Coordinates of C-alpha atoms in Angstrom, one line a residue:
M1 CA -6.0 91.8 19.4
A2 CA -7.5 94.4 17.0
E3 CA -5.5 92.9 14.2
I4 CA -6.9 89.4 14.9
I5 CA -10.4 90.8 15.0
Q6 CA -9.9 92.7 11.8
E7 CA -8.5 89.5 10.1
R8 CA -11.5 87.5 11.1
I9 CA -13.9 90.1 9.8
E10 CA -12.0 90.3 6.5
D11 CA -12.3 86.5 6.2
R12 CA -16.1 86.8 6.3
L13 CA -16.4 89.9 4.2
P14 CA -16.7 88.1 0.8
E15 CA -19.6 86.0 2.2
L16 CA -21.3 89.1 3.5
Q17 CA -20.8 91.0 0.3
Q18 CA -22.4 88.1 -1.6
L19 CA -25.4 88.3 0.6
E20 CA -25.7 92.0 -0.2
R21 CA -25.2 91.4 -4.0
I22 CA -28.0 88.9 -4.2
G23 CA -30.3 91.2 -2.3
L24 CA -30.8 89.2 0.9
F25 CA -29.4 92.1 3.0
S26 CA -29.1 95.8 2.5
R27 CA -25.8 97.7 2.8
A28 CA -26.9 99.1 6.1
E29 CA -27.8 95.7 7.4
I30 CA -24.4 94.3 6.4
K31 CA -22.6 97.2 8.2
A32 CA -24.7 96.4 11.3
I33 CA -23.7 92.7 11.1
I34 CA -20.0 93.6 10.8
K35 CA -20.3 96.0 13.8
K36 CA -22.0 93.5 16.0
A37 CA -19.7 90.6 15.0
S38 CA -16.7 92.9 15.7
D39 CA -18.1 93.7 19.2
L40 CA -18.7 90.0 20.0
E41 CA -15.2 89.1 18.7
Y42 CA -13.6 91.7 20.9
R43 CA -15.4 90.3 24.0
I44 CA -14.1 86.8 23.5
Q45 CA -10.5 88.0 22.7
R46 CA -10.2 90.0 26.0
R47 CA -7.7 88.9 28.6
T48 CA -10.5 88.2 31.2
L49 CA -12.9 85.8 29.6
F50 CA -16.5 85.1 30.6
K51 CA -18.7 82.2 29.7
E52 CA -21.7 84.5 28.8
D53 CA -19.7 86.2 26.1
F54 CA -19.1 82.9 24.3
I55 CA -22.7 82.0 24.7
N56 CA -23.8 85.3 23.3
Y57 CA -21.5 85.0 20.3
V58 CA -22.7 81.5 19.5
Q59 CA -26.4 82.5 19.9
Y60 CA -25.8 85.5 17.6
E61 CA -24.3 83.3 14.9
I62 CA -27.3 80.9 15.2
N63 CA -29.8 83.7 14.9
L64 CA -28.0 85.2 11.9
L65 CA -28.0 81.8 10.1
E66 CA -31.7 81.4 10.8
L67 CA -32.4 84.8 9.4
I68 CA -30.4 84.1 6.2
Q69 CA -32.3 80.8 5.8
R70 CA -35.7 82.6 6.2
R71 CA -34.8 85.2 3.7
R72 CA -33.6 82.6 1.2
V73 CA -36.9 80.9 1.4
D74 CA -38.7 84.2 0.7
D75 CA -36.3 84.8 -2.1
V76 CA -36.9 81.4 -3.7
Q77 CA -40.7 82.1 -3.8
L78 CA -40.0 85.4 -5.6
W79 CA -37.8 83.7 -8.2
L80 CA -40.5 81.0 -8.7
S81 CA -43.2 83.6 -9.2
Y82 CA -40.9 85.2 -11.8
V83 CA -40.5 81.9 -13.6
V84 CA -44.3 81.4 -13.7
F85 CA -44.6 84.9 -15.2
C86 CA -42.0 84.2 -17.9
K87 CA -43.6 80.9 -18.8
K88 CA -47.0 82.6 -19.1
W89 CA -45.7 85.2 -21.5
A90 CA -43.6 82.7 -23.4
T91 CA -40.3 84.6 -23.0
K92 CA -38.0 81.6 -23.5
V93 CA -34.8 83.5 -23.9
Q94 CA -35.5 85.5 -20.7
L95 CA -36.4 82.4 -18.8
S96 CA -33.0 80.8 -19.5
K97 CA -31.4 83.8 -18.0
V98 CA -33.8 83.7 -15.0
F99 CA -32.9 80.1 -14.3
S100 CA -29.2 80.8 -14.5
A101 CA -29.4 83.8 -12.1
M102 CA -31.6 81.8 -9.7
L103 CA -29.2 78.8 -9.7
A104 CA -26.2 81.1 -9.1
I105 CA -27.9 82.1 -5.8
H106 CA -29.7 78.9 -4.8
S107 CA -27.3 76.2 -6.0
N108 CA -28.0 74.4 -2.7
K109 CA -31.5 73.3 -3.8
P110 CA -31.6 70.2 -6.1
A111 CA -35.2 70.8 -6.9
L112 CA -34.4 74.0 -8.7
W113 CA -31.7 72.4 -10.8
I114 CA -34.2 69.7 -11.8
M115 CA -36.8 72.3 -12.7
A116 CA -34.4 74.2 -14.9
A117 CA -33.2 71.0 -16.7
K118 CA -36.8 69.8 -17.3
W119 CA -37.6 73.2 -18.8
E120 CA -34.6 73.0 -21.1
M121 CA -35.5 69.4 -22.1
E122 CA -39.3 69.7 -22.5
D123 CA -39.9 73.4 -23.5
R124 CA -36.7 74.4 -25.3
L125 CA -36.1 70.8 -26.6
S126 CA -32.5 71.2 -25.7
S127 CA -31.2 67.9 -24.4
E128 CA -27.6 69.2 -24.3
S129 CA -28.5 72.2 -22.1
A130 CA -30.5 69.9 -19.8
R131 CA -27.5 67.5 -19.6
Q132 CA -25.1 70.4 -18.7
L133 CA -27.4 71.5 -16.0
F134 CA -27.6 68.1 -14.5
L135 CA -23.8 67.7 -14.6
R136 CA -23.4 71.1 -12.8
A137 CA -26.0 70.1 -10.3
L138 CA -24.2 66.9 -9.5
R139 CA -21.0 68.8 -8.8
F140 CA -22.9 70.6 -6.0
H141 CA -24.9 67.6 -4.9
P142 CA -22.8 64.5 -5.7
E143 CA -25.0 62.2 -3.5
C144 CA -28.5 63.4 -4.3
P145 CA -30.6 60.4 -5.4
K146 CA -33.3 62.6 -7.0
L147 CA -30.8 64.3 -9.3
Y148 CA -29.5 61.0 -10.6
Q149 CA -33.0 59.7 -11.1
E150 CA -34.1 62.7 -13.2
Y151 CA -30.9 62.8 -15.1
F152 CA -31.3 59.0 -15.9
R153 CA -34.9 59.6 -17.0
M154 CA -33.8 62.5 -19.2
E155 CA -31.2 60.5 -21.0
L156 CA -33.7 57.7 -21.7
M157 CA -36.3 60.2 -22.9
H158 CA -33.6 61.7 -25.2
A159 CA -32.8 58.3 -26.6
E160 CA -36.5 57.5 -27.2
K161 CA -36.9 60.9 -29.0
L162 CA -34.0 60.1 -31.3
R163 CA -35.3 56.6 -32.1
K164 CA -38.7 58.1 -33.0
E165 CA -37.0 60.7 -35.2
K166 CA -35.0 58.1 -37.0
Q167 CA -38.1 56.0 -37.6
E168 CA -40.0 58.9 -39.0
F169 CA -37.1 59.7 -41.4
E170 CA -36.8 56.1 -42.5
K171 CA -40.6 55.9 -43.0
A172 CA -40.4 59.0 -45.2
K173 CA -37.4 57.6 -47.0
M174 CA -35.5 60.8 -46.3
D175 CA -31.7 61.1 -46.6
V176 CA -30.3 61.3 -43.0
G177 CA -26.7 61.4 -44.0
N178 CA -26.0 64.6 -42.2
L179 CA -27.6 63.3 -39.0
E180 CA -25.8 60.9 -36.7
Y181 CA -27.7 58.3 -34.9
A182 CA -25.1 56.3 -33.0
E183 CA -26.4 52.9 -32.1
E184 CA -25.2 53.1 -28.5
I185 CA -27.0 56.4 -28.0
L186 CA -30.2 55.0 -29.4
M187 CA -29.9 52.0 -27.0
G188 CA -29.6 54.3 -24.0
E189 CA -25.8 54.0 -23.4
L190 CA -25.7 57.5 -21.8
A191 CA -28.4 56.4 -19.4
R192 CA -26.4 53.3 -18.6
I193 CA -23.3 55.3 -17.8
I194 CA -25.4 57.5 -15.4
Y195 CA -26.8 54.3 -13.8
K196 CA -23.3 52.8 -13.3
N197 CA -21.9 55.9 -11.8
S198 CA -24.9 56.6 -9.5
V199 CA -25.0 53.1 -8.0
N200 CA -21.3 53.3 -7.2
I201 CA -22.1 56.4 -5.2
I202 CA -25.5 55.7 -3.7
K203 CA -25.4 52.1 -2.5
S204 CA -29.0 51.6 -1.6
A205 CA -31.5 48.9 -2.8
E206 CA -34.3 51.5 -2.7
F207 CA -32.4 53.8 -5.1
H208 CA -31.5 50.8 -7.3
V209 CA -35.1 49.8 -7.6
S210 CA -36.1 53.4 -8.4
L211 CA -33.8 53.4 -11.4
L212 CA -35.2 50.1 -12.5
S213 CA -38.7 51.4 -12.3
I214 CA -37.7 54.4 -14.5
A215 CA -36.0 52.1 -17.0
Q216 CA -39.2 49.9 -17.2
L217 CA -41.1 52.9 -18.7
F218 CA -39.1 52.6 -21.9
D219 CA -39.7 49.5 -24.1
F220 CA -36.4 49.9 -26.0
A221 CA -34.3 49.6 -22.8
K222 CA -34.9 45.9 -22.2
D223 CA -31.2 45.1 -22.0
L224 CA -30.6 47.9 -19.5
Q225 CA -33.6 46.7 -17.4
R226 CA -32.1 43.2 -17.3
E227 CA -28.7 44.6 -16.3
I228 CA -30.1 46.7 -13.5
Y229 CA -32.2 43.8 -12.3
D230 CA -29.3 41.4 -12.2
D231 CA -27.1 44.0 -10.4
L232 CA -29.9 44.5 -7.9
Q233 CA -29.8 40.9 -6.9
A234 CA -26.0 40.7 -6.9
L235 CA -25.4 43.9 -4.9
H236 CA -28.3 43.9 -2.5
T237 CA -28.9 40.3 -1.5
D238 CA -29.0 41.3 2.2
D239 CA -31.8 43.9 1.7
P240 CA -35.4 42.9 2.2
L241 CA -36.5 45.4 -0.5
T242 CA -34.5 43.4 -3.1
W243 CA -36.3 40.2 -2.2
D244 CA -39.6 42.0 -2.0
Y245 CA -39.1 43.4 -5.5
V246 CA -38.0 40.1 -7.0
A247 CA -41.0 38.3 -5.5
R248 CA -43.6 40.8 -6.6
R249 CA -42.1 40.8 -10.1
E250 CA -43.4 37.2 -10.5
L251 CA -46.9 38.7 -10.6
E252 CA -46.0 40.5 -13.8
I253 CA -44.3 37.6 -15.6
E254 CA -46.6 36.3 -18.3
S255 CA -47.2 32.7 -19.3
Q256 CA -44.1 30.9 -20.6
P257 CA -43.5 31.0 -24.4
G258 CA -45.5 28.4 -26.1
E259 CA -48.3 28.5 -23.6
E260 CA -51.7 29.9 -24.6
P261 CA -52.5 33.1 -22.7
P262 CA -55.5 32.6 -20.4
T263 CA -58.8 33.5 -22.0
T264 CA -61.6 32.1 -19.9
K265 CA -62.4 33.3 -16.4
Q266 CA -61.4 30.0 -14.9
T267 CA -58.0 29.9 -16.7
K268 CA -57.3 33.5 -15.7
V269 CA -58.0 32.7 -12.0
A270 CA -55.7 29.7 -12.3
E271 CA -52.9 31.8 -13.8
V272 CA -53.2 34.4 -11.0
G273 CA -53.0 31.5 -8.5
R274 CA -49.8 30.2 -10.2
R275 CA -48.2 33.6 -10.2
E276 CA -49.0 34.1 -6.5
E277 CA -47.6 30.7 -5.7
R278 CA -44.3 31.7 -7.4
C279 CA -44.2 35.0 -5.4
C280 CA -44.7 33.1 -2.2
A281 CA -41.9 30.6 -3.2
V282 CA -39.5 33.5 -3.5
Y283 CA -40.6 34.9 -0.2
E284 CA -40.1 31.5 1.5
E285 CA -36.6 31.4 0.1
A286 CA -36.1 35.0 1.2
V287 CA -37.1 34.3 4.8
K288 CA -34.7 31.3 4.9
T289 CA -31.8 33.5 3.5
L290 CA -32.6 36.7 5.4
R291 CA -34.1 36.0 8.8
T292 CA -35.1 39.4 9.8
E293 CA -38.3 41.1 11.0
A294 CA -38.2 43.4 8.0
M295 CA -38.2 40.4 5.6
C296 CA -41.1 38.7 7.4
K297 CA -43.0 42.0 7.3
C298 CA -42.6 42.2 3.5
Y299 CA -43.9 38.6 3.1
I300 CA -46.9 39.2 5.4
N301 CA -47.7 42.5 3.7
F302 CA -47.7 40.9 0.3
C303 CA -50.0 38.1 1.5
M304 CA -52.4 40.5 3.2
E305 CA -52.5 42.7 0.1
R306 CA -53.4 39.7 -2.1
F307 CA -56.0 38.5 0.4
A308 CA -57.6 41.9 0.4
K309 CA -58.1 41.8 -3.4
K310 CA -61.6 41.0 -4.4
T311 CA -62.2 37.8 -6.3
S312 CA -65.3 35.8 -7.2
S313 CA -63.3 32.6 -7.0
R314 CA -63.9 30.9 -3.6
H315 CA -60.9 28.6 -4.3
L316 CA -58.5 31.6 -4.9
R317 CA -59.8 33.4 -1.8
E318 CA -59.2 30.3 0.4
K319 CA -55.7 29.8 -1.1
R320 CA -54.9 33.4 -0.3
L321 CA -56.1 33.0 3.3
E322 CA -54.1 29.8 3.6
R323 CA -50.9 31.5 2.3
T324 CA -51.4 34.4 4.7
M325 CA -51.7 32.1 7.7
V326 CA -48.5 30.2 6.5
A327 CA -46.6 33.5 6.4
F328 CA -47.7 34.5 9.9
R329 CA -46.9 31.1 11.3
K330 CA -43.5 31.1 9.7
A331 CA -42.6 34.5 11.2
H332 CA -44.0 33.4 14.6
D333 CA -41.9 30.3 14.6
L334 CA -38.8 32.4 13.8
K335 CA -39.8 34.8 16.6
L336 CA -39.8 37.7 14.1
L337 CA -43.4 39.0 14.5
S338 CA -43.9 42.6 15.6
E339 CA -46.7 43.7 18.0
F340 CA -48.7 45.1 15.2
Q341 CA -48.5 41.8 13.2
Y342 CA -49.7 39.8 16.2
K343 CA -52.7 42.1 16.3
Q344 CA -53.2 41.7 12.5
W345 CA -53.0 37.9 12.8
S346 CA -55.3 37.7 15.8
E347 CA -58.0 39.9 14.2
L348 CA -57.8 37.9 10.9
L349 CA -58.3 34.6 12.8
L350 CA -61.1 36.2 14.8
H351 CA -62.8 37.5 11.7
H352 CA -62.9 34.0 10.2
D353 CA -64.1 32.4 13.5
F354 CA -60.9 30.5 14.1
L355 CA -61.4 31.2 17.8
T356 CA -59.1 28.6 19.3
E357 CA -56.1 29.6 17.2
A358 CA -57.0 33.3 17.7
L359 CA -56.7 32.8 21.5
E360 CA -53.3 31.1 21.1
V361 CA -52.0 33.8 18.9
A362 CA -53.3 36.7 21.1
G363 CA -51.9 35.0 24.1
A364 CA -48.5 34.6 22.5
G365 CA -48.5 38.2 21.5
M366 CA -49.5 39.3 24.9
E367 CA -46.7 37.3 26.6
L368 CA -44.2 38.9 24.3
F369 CA -45.5 42.5 24.7
R370 CA -46.9 42.5 28.2
G371 CA -46.4 46.3 28.5
S372 CA -48.6 46.9 25.4
V373 CA -52.2 48.0 26.0
T374 CA -53.0 47.0 22.4
M375 CA -52.1 43.4 22.9
W376 CA -54.2 43.2 26.1
Q377 CA -57.1 44.6 24.2
V378 CA -56.6 42.0 21.4
K379 CA -56.6 39.2 23.9
L380 CA -59.7 40.6 25.6
Q381 CA -61.4 41.0 22.3
V382 CA -60.9 37.3 21.5
L383 CA -62.0 36.2 25.0
I384 CA -65.2 38.3 24.6
A385 CA -65.9 36.9 21.2
S386 CA -65.5 33.3 22.5
K387 CA -67.8 34.1 25.5
S388 CA -65.0 33.1 28.0
P389 CA -65.9 33.4 31.7
D390 CA -62.4 34.9 32.3
V391 CA -62.9 38.3 30.8
A392 CA -63.3 40.3 34.0
M393 CA -60.3 38.4 35.5
L394 CA -58.1 39.3 32.5
F395 CA -59.2 43.0 32.8
E396 CA -58.0 43.0 36.4
E397 CA -54.8 41.3 35.5
A398 CA -54.1 43.8 32.8
F399 CA -54.2 46.7 35.2
V400 CA -51.6 45.0 37.3
H401 CA -49.1 44.8 34.4
L402 CA -49.8 48.1 32.6
K403 CA -48.9 51.6 33.6
P404 CA -51.9 53.5 34.8
Q405 CA -51.4 56.4 32.3
I406 CA -52.0 54.1 29.3
C407 CA -55.0 52.2 30.6
L408 CA -57.9 54.5 29.6
P409 CA -58.8 52.3 26.5
L410 CA -59.0 49.2 28.7
W411 CA -61.3 50.9 31.2
I412 CA -63.6 52.0 28.5
S413 CA -63.6 48.5 26.9
W414 CA -64.3 47.0 30.3
A415 CA -67.2 49.3 30.9
E416 CA -68.7 48.7 27.4
W417 CA -68.4 45.0 27.8
S418 CA -69.9 45.0 31.2
E419 CA -72.9 47.1 30.0
G420 CA -73.8 44.3 27.6
A421 CA -72.8 41.3 29.6
K422 CA -73.2 42.2 33.3
S423 CA -75.6 43.8 35.7
Q424 CA -76.0 47.6 36.1
E425 CA -74.4 47.4 39.5
D426 CA -71.3 45.6 38.1
T427 CA -71.0 48.2 35.3
E428 CA -71.2 51.1 37.8
A429 CA -68.6 49.4 40.0
V430 CA -66.3 49.4 36.9
F431 CA -66.9 53.1 36.3
K432 CA -66.2 54.0 39.9
K433 CA -62.9 52.1 39.9
A434 CA -62.0 53.8 36.6
V435 CA -62.7 57.3 37.9
L436 CA -60.4 56.6 40.9
A437 CA -57.7 55.1 38.7
V438 CA -57.6 57.4 35.7
T439 CA -56.4 61.0 36.4
G440 CA -55.6 64.1 34.4
G441 CA -56.8 64.8 30.9
D442 CA -57.7 61.1 30.3
S443 CA -60.3 61.2 33.0
V444 CA -62.3 63.8 31.0
T445 CA -63.4 61.1 28.4
L446 CA -64.2 58.7 31.1
K447 CA -66.5 61.1 33.0
D448 CA -68.4 61.8 29.8
K449 CA -68.9 58.1 29.2
Y450 CA -69.9 57.5 32.8
L451 CA -72.5 60.2 32.5
D452 CA -73.8 58.9 29.2
W453 CA -74.1 55.4 30.6
A454 CA -76.0 56.7 33.7
Y455 CA -78.6 58.4 31.6
R456 CA -78.9 55.5 29.2
S457 CA -79.3 52.9 32.0
G458 CA -81.1 54.8 34.8
G459 CA -82.6 57.9 33.2
Y460 CA -82.3 61.5 34.5
K461 CA -82.3 60.6 38.2
K462 CA -79.3 58.3 37.8
A463 CA -77.5 60.8 35.6
R464 CA -78.0 63.6 38.1
A465 CA -76.6 61.4 40.9
V466 CA -73.5 60.6 38.8
F467 CA -73.1 64.3 38.0
K468 CA -73.3 65.3 41.6
S469 CA -70.7 62.7 42.5
L470 CA -68.3 64.0 39.9
Q471 CA -69.0 67.7 40.0
E472 CA -65.9 68.5 42.0
S473 CA -63.6 66.0 40.3
R474 CA -61.7 68.2 37.8
P475 CA -60.8 68.3 34.9
F476 CA -64.0 68.4 32.9
S477 CA -65.1 68.9 29.3
V478 CA -67.7 71.4 28.2
D479 CA -69.7 68.5 27.0
F480 CA -69.9 67.1 30.5
F481 CA -72.1 70.1 31.5
R482 CA -73.9 70.4 28.2
K483 CA -75.0 66.8 28.5
M484 CA -76.7 67.5 31.8
I485 CA -78.3 70.7 30.4
Q486 CA -79.7 68.6 27.5
F487 CA -80.8 65.8 29.9
E488 CA -82.7 68.4 32.0
K489 CA -84.3 70.0 28.9
E490 CA -85.6 66.5 27.8
Q491 CA -87.6 66.2 31.0
E492 CA -91.3 67.0 31.1
S493 CA -90.8 69.2 34.1
C494 CA -87.6 71.0 33.1
K495 CA -86.5 72.9 36.1
M496 CA -84.9 76.3 35.5
A497 CA -83.1 76.1 38.9
N498 CA -81.3 73.0 37.7
L499 CA -80.4 74.6 34.4
R500 CA -78.9 77.6 36.2
E501 CA -76.9 75.2 38.4
Y502 CA -75.4 73.4 35.4
Y503 CA -74.7 76.7 33.5
E504 CA -73.0 78.2 36.6
R505 CA -70.8 75.2 37.2
A506 CA -69.9 75.1 33.5
L507 CA -69.0 78.8 33.5
R508 CA -66.9 78.4 36.6
E509 CA -64.7 76.0 34.5
F510 CA -65.0 77.6 31.0
G511 CA -66.4 81.0 31.4
S512 CA -63.2 82.8 30.3
V513 CA -63.0 81.0 26.9
D514 CA -66.4 79.8 25.8
S515 CA -68.6 82.6 24.5
D516 CA -71.4 80.1 23.5
L517 CA -72.0 79.1 27.1
W518 CA -72.8 82.7 28.0
M519 CA -75.1 83.2 25.1
D520 CA -76.9 80.0 25.7
Y521 CA -77.4 81.0 29.4
I522 CA -78.9 84.3 28.3
K523 CA -81.2 82.6 25.8
E524 CA -82.3 80.1 28.5
E525 CA -83.3 82.9 30.9
L526 CA -85.2 84.6 28.0
N527 CA -87.0 81.6 26.7
H528 CA -87.7 79.3 29.6
P529 CA -91.2 79.7 31.2
L530 CA -89.5 80.1 34.6
G531 CA -86.6 82.2 33.3
R532 CA -85.7 85.6 34.6
P533 CA -85.1 88.0 31.6
E534 CA -84.1 90.7 34.0
H535 CA -81.0 88.7 34.9
C536 CA -79.7 88.8 31.3
G537 CA -78.0 92.2 31.7
Q538 CA -76.1 90.9 34.8
I539 CA -75.1 87.8 32.9
Y540 CA -73.9 89.9 30.0
W541 CA -71.6 92.1 32.2
R542 CA -70.3 89.0 34.0
A543 CA -69.4 87.6 30.6
M544 CA -67.6 90.8 29.6
K545 CA -65.5 90.6 32.7
M546 CA -64.6 86.9 32.3
L547 CA -64.1 86.5 28.6
Q548 CA -60.6 87.2 27.2
G549 CA -59.4 88.6 23.8
E550 CA -61.1 87.1 20.8
S551 CA -63.7 85.3 22.9
A552 CA -65.0 88.6 24.3
E553 CA -65.2 90.1 20.8
L554 CA -67.0 87.0 19.5
F555 CA -69.5 87.2 22.4
V556 CA -70.3 90.9 21.7
A557 CA -70.9 90.1 18.1
K558 CA -73.2 87.2 18.8
H559 CA -75.1 89.1 21.5
A560 CA -75.6 92.0 19.1
V561 CA -77.0 89.7 16.4
H562 CA -79.3 88.0 18.9
Q563 CA -80.6 91.4 20.1
A564 CA -81.2 92.5 16.5
G565 CA -83.3 89.3 16.0
Q566 CA -85.3 90.1 19.0
L567 CA -86.4 93.5 17.7

């Protein structure tokens, strides 16, 4: 058994020695790791095995890996600080060595390879060194999109630089016989090779589009752009992102050759309208070809974006609204609208006073998503706007279908609507039902709103009655008590006895954590005409007993400042 254990430890020794060499662990720590690992190995190799020994071994390995990861993060920060230092003092030769050493240790981080390659390309002007770094990085990370994107960009930048150099030489009529400017390099052939290799490995429309976006930054790469665009359509026909990209591209396509570019405001508006029509034609084709919720979402998002764009043209604004409605109806007919989109559609209709259609859409959304509190709210919002007599009935129906724990927004909406549309008695009945139905943390917000409404509708007397009815119905917020304190202080005959009651009740709930409550209580006793300053010392010592940790320290500091101000 000892030989087996020794063999396992020896297998791990090179890895542990590497950790010591790069400075993540000291020699003493490596020895401790070996000793602990040997002990755990021994336990799971014994004749009598116990489950706890295996669990302990696995947990130790997990903890060790986490420790290595944490130390590697600290180590990276140290390396990056050194890089900044070298850049500041312009030590280019030293910085190359720093990057090499850092990448030898942290080869698992693509971002560091990119940083080093960019430095070689932009600061040292060495495209060959940058190219070698990218090639090495891709051996470690053969499926990393970011590495391919930056390598692709670098080769295009290199080609652009060579083209500019050649133009400058030709302009100066200098002999460039010793310099080789191969036409394929100048046209971005190296970038094309990277593109072809990368899309064979990373088969994603999003990645494909990202390369096309990079290529479009370089005017000389028109042929490459066209090739990438054609490949995108051929390879990713079943991806909504492809169709979305193709459709949006119509916005950028200028007037056809031979046509005069738009000059007047009217012709510019007409041109924008034509481009948007072409975009929507592509989306219509896309929805026919690819009947998915994601495709419909792309279509609707485009229409909503264009509709949100400001324009002084009433005709263009109306056309955009019409196209948006068409997109929503198309997705609805195909049963591909999400809950959020039903909400969007309903609110758009409501905003433009299409109340009849808004009711139909909200109703359809609610039927599909009966468990969604949002859809019930949307339907209620439309009913309220249309002054329907069925609002209260729909609120009641909603609580039958929805889980109680998600109904707080509906209770608040009902109370707010009732306050504006119904009698005071009806609104209080809603609040009383809500307080019984909503429990736990959600009830805190409801109690605060109930108290606010009581003071707003019936003054202090009503608010105090509501406070009394709720004062044992935990949980509360601090604001619940502070509201009553403020209401009391707004009265002409502000009673200190009532203030004490509210403070005492608040401190019963929050006295161990809220130092401000204790300080305000002390100030009240000092400043109120009927206050008892002699009680302040007793309040102070009660606070010191109840407050914990930082809250106690904060209270002592605030009390000292207050006392100093009194001198």
